[in-house]
Amino acid sequence: MRRLETQRQKTYFVRLMLAQLVVTLLGILLAFSIAHLAGVLSVLKGALVALLPHAFFIQRMGIFRAKRRLSGAMDLFRAEAGKFGLTVALFSLVFVVAPPSNPAFFFSAYVAVILTHWLAPWLMPRKSHNLLR
């Protein structure tokens, strides 16, 4: 039973990452049609500031690890705190080292990628024994 739940969570995270990548690609296409390369770079920076901490969180929680995953509340807290710290560091790094040429595209891409979590009810696989539908 636990194995099915683990498989369900893995499927959810894969679908969520794919949805975030699709949102990023749509943002890139929109930015290219409006602001060309400068807009595309701003969208990429915004999407990476959202995607990298999320990937860190998934790795830290051990979702895709073959061995036992972390399940305690402290492990969740540490992973979430690390994700927050990485987000702050990436925002600082982007604005100090390579400021986006179009902040509207940067923040729009960041918010759009973050809000794909709202798609969770549609991305979560149904509770069934056949998860490969």
C-alpha positions as a LaTeX table, in Angstrom:
\begin{tabular}{lrrr}
\hline
Residue & $x$ (\AA) & $y$ (\AA) & $z$ (\AA) \\
\hline
Met1 & 0.00 & 0.00 & 0.00 \\
Arg2 & 2.83 & 2.42 & 0.87 \\
Arg3 & 4.49 & 1.62 & $-2.45$ \\
Leu4 & 1.37 & 2.76 & $-4.35$ \\
Glu5 & 1.32 & 6.05 & $-2.44$ \\
Thr6 & 5.01 & 6.61 & $-3.18$ \\
Gln7 & 4.40 & 5.91 & $-6.87$ \\
Arg8 & 1.45 & 8.33 & $-6.82$ \\
Gln9 & 3.64 & 11.08 & $-5.34$ \\
Lys10 & 6.39 & 10.49 & $-7.88$ \\
Thr11 & 3.83 & 10.70 & $-10.70$ \\
Tyr12 & 2.49 & 13.95 & $-9.24$ \\
Phe13 & 5.93 & 15.56 & $-9.02$ \\
Val14 & 6.81 & 14.52 & $-12.57$ \\
Arg15 & 3.54 & 15.98 & $-13.85$ \\
Leu16 & 4.08 & 19.16 & $-11.84$ \\
Met17 & 7.60 & 19.61 & $-13.21$ \\
Leu18 & 6.31 & 19.06 & $-16.76$ \\
Ala19 & 3.54 & 21.62 & $-16.20$ \\
Gln20 & 6.09 & 24.12 & $-14.89$ \\
Leu21 & 8.28 & 23.56 & $-17.94$ \\
Val22 & 5.28 & 24.05 & $-20.27$ \\
Val23 & 4.41 & 27.31 & $-18.48$ \\
Thr24 & 8.03 & 28.40 & $-18.89$ \\
Leu25 & 8.03 & 27.59 & $-22.60$ \\
Leu26 & 4.77 & 29.49 & $-23.11$ \\
Gly27 & 6.30 & 32.48 & $-21.30$ \\
Ile28 & 9.37 & 32.27 & $-23.53$ \\
Leu29 & 7.24 & 32.25 & $-26.67$ \\
Leu30 & 5.19 & 35.21 & $-25.45$ \\
Ala31 & 8.30 & 37.15 & $-24.43$ \\
Phe32 & 9.99 & 36.44 & $-27.75$ \\
Ser33 & 6.99 & 37.74 & $-29.69$ \\
Ile34 & 6.95 & 40.96 & $-27.65$ \\
Ala35 & 10.53 & 41.76 & $-26.54$ \\
His36 & 12.73 & 39.29 & $-28.44$ \\
Leu37 & 15.90 & 38.02 & $-26.76$ \\
Ala38 & 15.87 & 40.43 & $-23.79$ \\
Gly39 & 12.38 & 39.25 & $-22.82$ \\
Val40 & 13.32 & 35.60 & $-23.25$ \\
Leu41 & 16.31 & 35.98 & $-20.92$ \\
Ser42 & 14.14 & 37.69 & $-18.30$ \\
Val43 & 11.59 & 34.86 & $-18.48$ \\
Leu44 & 14.33 & 32.25 & $-18.19$ \\
Lys45 & 15.80 & 33.96 & $-15.12$ \\
Gly46 & 12.39 & 34.20 & $-13.45$ \\
Ala47 & 11.55 & 30.58 & $-14.20$ \\
Leu48 & 14.91 & 29.35 & $-12.92$ \\
Val49 & 14.49 & 31.29 & $-9.67$ \\
Ala50 & 11.24 & 29.35 & $-9.19$ \\
Leu51 & 12.32 & 25.93 & $-10.53$ \\
Leu52 & 15.70 & 25.47 & $-8.83$ \\
Pro53 & 14.42 & 25.79 & $-5.24$ \\
His54 & 11.54 & 23.43 & $-6.07$ \\
Ala55 & 13.99 & 20.87 & $-7.46$ \\
Phe56 & 16.12 & 21.30 & $-4.31$ \\
Phe57 & 13.08 & 20.62 & $-2.14$ \\
Ile58 & 12.19 & 17.45 & $-4.07$ \\
Gln59 & 15.78 & 16.21 & $-3.85$ \\
Arg60 & 16.05 & 17.06 & $-0.15$ \\
Met61 & 12.83 & 15.22 & 0.68 \\
Gly62 & 14.06 & 12.16 & $-1.22$ \\
Ile63 & 10.98 & 11.78 & $-3.39$ \\
Phe64 & 12.88 & 10.04 & $-6.21$ \\
Arg65 & 15.35 & 8.17 & $-4.00$ \\
Ala66 & 15.18 & 4.39 & $-4.19$ \\
Lys67 & 15.87 & 4.02 & $-0.49$ \\
Arg68 & 13.65 & 5.17 & 2.36 \\
Arg69 & 12.45 & 8.72 & 1.96 \\
Leu70 & 12.42 & 11.31 & 4.69 \\
Ser71 & 9.05 & 11.59 & 6.37 \\
Gly72 & 9.47 & 13.47 & 9.64 \\
Ala73 & 8.17 & 16.94 & 10.31 \\
Met74 & 11.70 & 18.23 & 10.99 \\
Asp75 & 12.88 & 16.90 & 7.63 \\
Leu76 & 10.01 & 18.71 & 5.92 \\
Phe77 & 10.81 & 21.89 & 7.84 \\
Arg78 & 14.51 & 21.70 & 6.91 \\
Ala79 & 13.72 & 21.09 & 3.24 \\
Glu80 & 11.26 & 24.01 & 3.18 \\
Ala81 & 13.72 & 26.30 & 4.99 \\
Gly82 & 16.43 & 25.36 & 2.50 \\
Lys83 & 14.04 & 26.06 & $-0.37$ \\
Phe84 & 13.23 & 29.49 & 1.07 \\
Gly85 & 16.90 & 30.32 & 1.63 \\
Leu86 & 17.80 & 29.25 & $-1.89$ \\
Thr87 & 14.98 & 31.38 & $-3.29$ \\
Val88 & 16.25 & 34.45 & $-1.43$ \\
Ala89 & 19.82 & 33.77 & $-2.55$ \\
Leu90 & 18.77 & 33.34 & $-6.19$ \\
Phe91 & 16.72 & 36.56 & $-6.17$ \\
Ser92 & 19.72 & 38.41 & $-4.71$ \\
Leu93 & 22.10 & 36.84 & $-7.19$ \\
Val94 & 19.91 & 37.67 & $-10.19$ \\
Phe95 & 19.41 & 41.30 & $-9.21$ \\
Val96 & 23.05 & 41.91 & $-8.28$ \\
Val97 & 24.95 & 39.93 & $-10.92$ \\
Ala98 & 22.62 & 39.84 & $-13.94$ \\
Pro99 & 19.62 & 42.15 & $-13.55$ \\
Pro100 & 16.70 & 41.23 & $-15.82$ \\
Ser101 & 16.26 & 43.67 & $-18.68$ \\
Asn102 & 12.49 & 43.42 & $-18.31$ \\
Pro103 & 11.36 & 42.98 & $-14.68$ \\
Ala104 & 7.73 & 42.51 & $-15.76$ \\
Phe105 & 8.65 & 39.35 & $-17.67$ \\
Phe106 & 10.91 & 38.19 & $-14.83$ \\
Phe107 & 8.24 & 38.45 & $-12.14$ \\
Ser108 & 5.46 & 37.20 & $-14.42$ \\
Ala109 & 7.44 & 34.05 & $-15.19$ \\
Tyr110 & 8.30 & 33.55 & $-11.52$ \\
Val111 & 4.67 & 33.90 & $-10.41$ \\
Ala112 & 3.34 & 31.74 & $-13.27$ \\
Val113 & 5.71 & 28.88 & $-12.44$ \\
Ile114 & 4.92 & 29.13 & $-8.72$ \\
Leu115 & 1.17 & 29.18 & $-9.35$ \\
Thr116 & 1.24 & 25.93 & $-11.30$ \\
His117 & 0.82 & 24.31 & $-7.87$ \\
Trp118 & $-2.81$ & 25.39 & $-8.17$ \\
Leu119 & $-3.12$ & 22.78 & $-10.90$ \\
Ala120 & $-2.45$ & 20.07 & $-8.30$ \\
Pro121 & $-5.98$ & 18.61 & $-8.27$ \\
Trp122 & $-5.77$ & 17.97 & $-12.02$ \\
Leu123 & $-2.18$ & 16.75 & $-11.96$ \\
Met124 & $-2.60$ & 14.27 & $-9.12$ \\
Pro125 & $-3.23$ & 10.75 & $-10.42$ \\
Arg126 & $-6.46$ & 9.10 & $-9.36$ \\
Lys127 & $-6.32$ & 6.49 & $-6.64$ \\
Ser128 & $-6.20$ & 3.33 & $-8.66$ \\
His129 & $-4.03$ & 0.30 & $-9.05$ \\
Asn130 & $-3.15$ & 1.17 & $-12.65$ \\
Leu131 & $-1.04$ & 4.33 & $-12.46$ \\
Leu132 & 0.25 & 4.14 & $-16.02$ \\
Arg133 & $-2.98$ & 5.22 & $-17.71$ \\
\hline
\end{tabular}
